[in-house]
Amino acid sequence: MITQNNKESFLQQGYLILDWKIEDGIIDELLNDLDAHYTYNSPHYNLNNRVENAFKFSDPVLNLANNQAILTAIASLMDGKFFPFQTLNFEKGTQQRLHSDWFHFAPSNDSGLVGVWVAFEDTDDSNGALEVVPGSHKLPYSYPEDLGVEKGSKGEPYKYYQDYEDAIEKLVQANNLEKKLVPLKKGQILIWHSNLIHGGSKILDTA
């Protein structure tokens, strides 16, 4: 159940950890179903350890993406009806630099998109836990030209992506904002605003 305090925290911080978890058995079934589906043939580091839209072939992924309790929580937070449109399953932390999902997906309604992460293992400062910049969702929605960055093309979408990442780092510094590590326990659920700046922390323990 989403409380008024939950809503206020989400509005102020840009993210919220729900106060309940997905059961271990559901996660373990999903992990077994995705075993051996990860590939390492992409030139871009953030694509090398993920399965995109696994819901198309994996019932456990599809069922989790349509989890009614999660969708109800999102609807309550955002005061509207929501539906899942994409799944990304990561084998390990992305170690991706700071960015906003809005930059990648840009819905017609700026506030009409949130991200949901269900932790499939305990995450901490050694294995690539999520990093967020609390309050950064209140910054203006920025297109490449707003950040002084060249646009990529359909054939080379990541050509100028490092420039975008550099610009985001500078934006955070210019607004005196700070990164915060968000460790999660297996099964915990984190919801974040589409414009929240976030990334993946460094993986120190590769065992």
Coordinates of C-alpha atoms in Angstrom, one line a residue:
M1 CA 0.0 0.0 0.0
I2 CA 1.3 3.4 -0.9
T3 CA 1.0 6.0 1.9
Q4 CA 1.0 9.8 1.7
N5 CA 4.5 9.7 3.1
N6 CA 5.6 7.4 0.3
K7 CA 4.2 9.8 -2.3
E8 CA 5.9 12.8 -0.7
S9 CA 9.2 11.0 -0.5
F10 CA 8.9 10.0 -4.1
L11 CA 8.1 13.5 -5.2
Q12 CA 11.0 14.9 -3.2
Q13 CA 13.7 12.3 -3.9
G14 CA 12.6 10.9 -7.2
Y15 CA 12.6 7.2 -6.1
L16 CA 11.0 4.9 -3.6
I17 CA 11.8 1.4 -2.2
L18 CA 8.6 -0.5 -1.7
D19 CA 8.1 -2.0 1.8
W20 CA 7.6 -5.5 0.5
K21 CA 9.5 -8.0 -1.5
I22 CA 9.1 -10.5 -4.4
E23 CA 9.4 -14.0 -3.1
D24 CA 12.7 -15.9 -3.6
G25 CA 11.0 -18.7 -5.4
I26 CA 9.7 -16.4 -8.1
I27 CA 13.1 -14.9 -8.6
D28 CA 14.9 -18.2 -8.7
E29 CA 12.5 -19.6 -11.3
L30 CA 13.1 -16.5 -13.4
L31 CA 16.9 -16.8 -13.1
N32 CA 16.9 -20.4 -14.2
D33 CA 14.7 -19.5 -17.2
L34 CA 17.2 -16.9 -18.3
D35 CA 20.3 -18.9 -17.8
A36 CA 22.5 -19.0 -20.9
H37 CA 20.6 -16.1 -22.6
Y38 CA 23.2 -13.4 -21.9
T39 CA 25.5 -12.6 -24.8
Y40 CA 28.7 -10.6 -25.0
N41 CA 28.9 -9.6 -28.7
S42 CA 28.1 -5.9 -28.4
P43 CA 30.6 -3.1 -28.8
H44 CA 28.8 -1.0 -26.2
Y45 CA 29.5 -2.1 -22.6
N46 CA 26.0 -1.5 -21.3
L47 CA 24.5 -4.0 -23.8
N48 CA 26.9 -6.9 -23.1
N49 CA 25.3 -8.4 -20.0
R50 CA 21.5 -7.9 -20.5
V51 CA 18.6 -9.6 -22.1
E52 CA 16.2 -7.1 -23.7
N53 CA 12.4 -7.9 -23.7
A54 CA 12.8 -11.4 -22.3
F55 CA 9.1 -11.3 -21.6
K56 CA 8.6 -12.3 -25.2
F57 CA 9.9 -15.8 -24.5
S58 CA 10.0 -16.2 -20.7
D59 CA 6.8 -16.6 -18.8
P60 CA 8.5 -15.9 -15.4
V61 CA 9.7 -12.5 -16.8
L62 CA 6.3 -11.7 -18.2
N63 CA 4.5 -12.6 -15.0
L64 CA 6.9 -10.3 -13.0
A65 CA 6.5 -7.5 -15.4
N66 CA 2.8 -7.7 -15.0
N67 CA 2.9 -8.0 -11.2
Q68 CA -0.4 -6.4 -10.2
A69 CA 0.9 -5.2 -6.8
I70 CA 3.8 -3.3 -8.5
L71 CA 1.5 -1.8 -11.1
T72 CA -1.0 -0.8 -8.4
A73 CA 1.8 0.9 -6.5
I74 CA 3.0 2.8 -9.6
A75 CA -0.6 3.9 -10.3
S76 CA -1.0 5.2 -6.8
L77 CA 2.3 7.0 -6.8
M78 CA 1.7 8.6 -10.2
D79 CA -2.1 9.0 -10.0
G80 CA -2.9 7.2 -13.3
K81 CA -3.0 3.9 -15.1
F82 CA 0.3 2.3 -16.1
F83 CA 1.5 -0.7 -18.1
P84 CA 4.9 -2.4 -18.7
F85 CA 6.4 -1.8 -22.1
Q86 CA 9.9 -3.2 -21.9
T87 CA 12.0 -5.6 -19.7
L88 CA 15.7 -5.5 -19.2
N89 CA 17.3 -8.4 -17.3
F90 CA 20.9 -7.8 -16.2
E91 CA 23.3 -10.6 -15.3
K92 CA 25.4 -8.2 -13.2
G93 CA 25.5 -4.5 -12.4
T94 CA 25.7 -2.2 -15.4
Q95 CA 28.5 0.1 -14.1
Q96 CA 26.8 2.6 -16.4
R97 CA 27.6 6.2 -15.8
L98 CA 25.0 8.7 -14.7
H99 CA 22.0 9.2 -17.1
S100 CA 18.2 9.6 -17.1
D101 CA 15.9 7.1 -18.7
W102 CA 13.8 10.0 -20.1
F103 CA 16.8 10.8 -22.4
H104 CA 16.4 7.3 -23.9
F105 CA 12.7 6.8 -23.9
A106 CA 11.1 10.3 -23.8
P107 CA 7.4 9.6 -23.5
S108 CA 4.9 12.1 -24.9
N109 CA 3.8 12.8 -21.4
D110 CA 7.1 13.7 -19.6
S111 CA 5.8 12.3 -16.3
G112 CA 4.3 9.3 -17.9
L113 CA 7.3 6.9 -17.4
V114 CA 8.9 5.3 -14.4
G115 CA 11.6 2.6 -14.0
V116 CA 11.2 -0.4 -11.8
W117 CA 14.1 -2.5 -10.6
V118 CA 13.6 -5.8 -8.8
A119 CA 16.8 -7.0 -7.2
F120 CA 17.6 -10.6 -8.0
E121 CA 20.4 -10.7 -5.4
D122 CA 21.6 -8.6 -2.5
T123 CA 23.4 -5.5 -3.9
D124 CA 25.9 -3.4 -2.1
D125 CA 29.0 -1.2 -2.6
S126 CA 31.0 -4.2 -3.9
N127 CA 28.8 -5.7 -6.6
G128 CA 27.4 -2.8 -8.6
A129 CA 24.5 -1.5 -6.6
L130 CA 22.4 1.3 -8.1
E131 CA 23.5 4.9 -7.6
V132 CA 20.9 7.7 -7.7
V133 CA 21.1 11.5 -7.5
P134 CA 18.2 12.4 -5.2
G135 CA 16.1 15.3 -6.4
S136 CA 17.6 15.4 -9.9
H137 CA 14.3 14.5 -11.4
K138 CA 13.3 18.1 -10.7
L139 CA 15.9 19.3 -13.2
P140 CA 14.6 20.3 -16.7
Y141 CA 14.0 17.5 -19.2
S142 CA 17.0 17.8 -21.5
Y143 CA 17.4 16.9 -25.1
P144 CA 21.0 16.6 -26.6
E145 CA 20.9 20.2 -27.8
D146 CA 20.0 21.4 -24.4
L147 CA 23.2 19.8 -23.1
G148 CA 25.4 20.9 -25.9
V149 CA 25.7 17.4 -27.2
E150 CA 25.5 16.2 -30.8
K151 CA 22.7 13.7 -31.7
G152 CA 23.5 10.2 -32.7
S153 CA 21.9 8.5 -35.7
K154 CA 19.8 5.4 -36.1
G155 CA 22.9 3.6 -37.3
E156 CA 25.2 5.0 -34.6
P157 CA 23.0 5.8 -31.6
Y158 CA 25.9 5.8 -29.2
K159 CA 28.3 7.8 -31.2
Y160 CA 28.1 10.9 -28.9
Y161 CA 26.9 9.1 -25.8
Q162 CA 30.1 9.7 -23.8
D163 CA 29.6 13.4 -24.4
Y164 CA 26.1 13.0 -23.0
E165 CA 27.5 11.2 -19.9
D166 CA 30.1 14.0 -19.4
A167 CA 27.4 16.6 -19.7
I168 CA 25.3 14.9 -17.1
E169 CA 28.2 14.7 -14.7
K170 CA 28.7 18.5 -15.1
L171 CA 25.0 19.1 -14.6
V172 CA 25.0 17.3 -11.3
Q173 CA 28.0 19.2 -10.1
A174 CA 26.6 22.5 -11.3
N175 CA 23.4 22.0 -9.3
N176 CA 25.4 20.9 -6.2
L177 CA 23.7 17.5 -6.2
E178 CA 25.3 14.3 -4.9
K179 CA 25.2 10.6 -5.8
K180 CA 23.8 8.1 -3.3
L181 CA 24.3 4.4 -3.3
V182 CA 21.1 2.4 -2.9
P183 CA 21.8 -1.1 -1.7
L184 CA 18.9 -3.6 -2.0
K185 CA 18.1 -7.0 -0.6
K186 CA 17.0 -9.8 -2.9
G187 CA 13.4 -9.3 -3.9
Q188 CA 13.2 -5.6 -3.0
I189 CA 11.6 -3.3 -5.5
L190 CA 12.7 0.2 -6.4
I191 CA 10.7 2.6 -8.5
W192 CA 12.2 5.8 -9.9
H193 CA 11.1 8.8 -11.9
S194 CA 12.0 8.8 -15.6
N195 CA 14.1 12.0 -15.2
L196 CA 16.0 10.8 -12.1
I197 CA 19.7 10.7 -12.8
H198 CA 21.1 7.4 -11.8
G199 CA 23.7 4.8 -12.8
G200 CA 25.5 1.6 -11.7
S201 CA 28.3 1.7 -9.2
K202 CA 31.6 0.0 -9.9
I203 CA 31.8 -3.8 -9.4
L204 CA 34.7 -4.4 -7.0
D205 CA 34.0 -8.1 -6.2
T206 CA 34.0 -10.1 -9.4
A207 CA 34.0 -13.5 -7.8

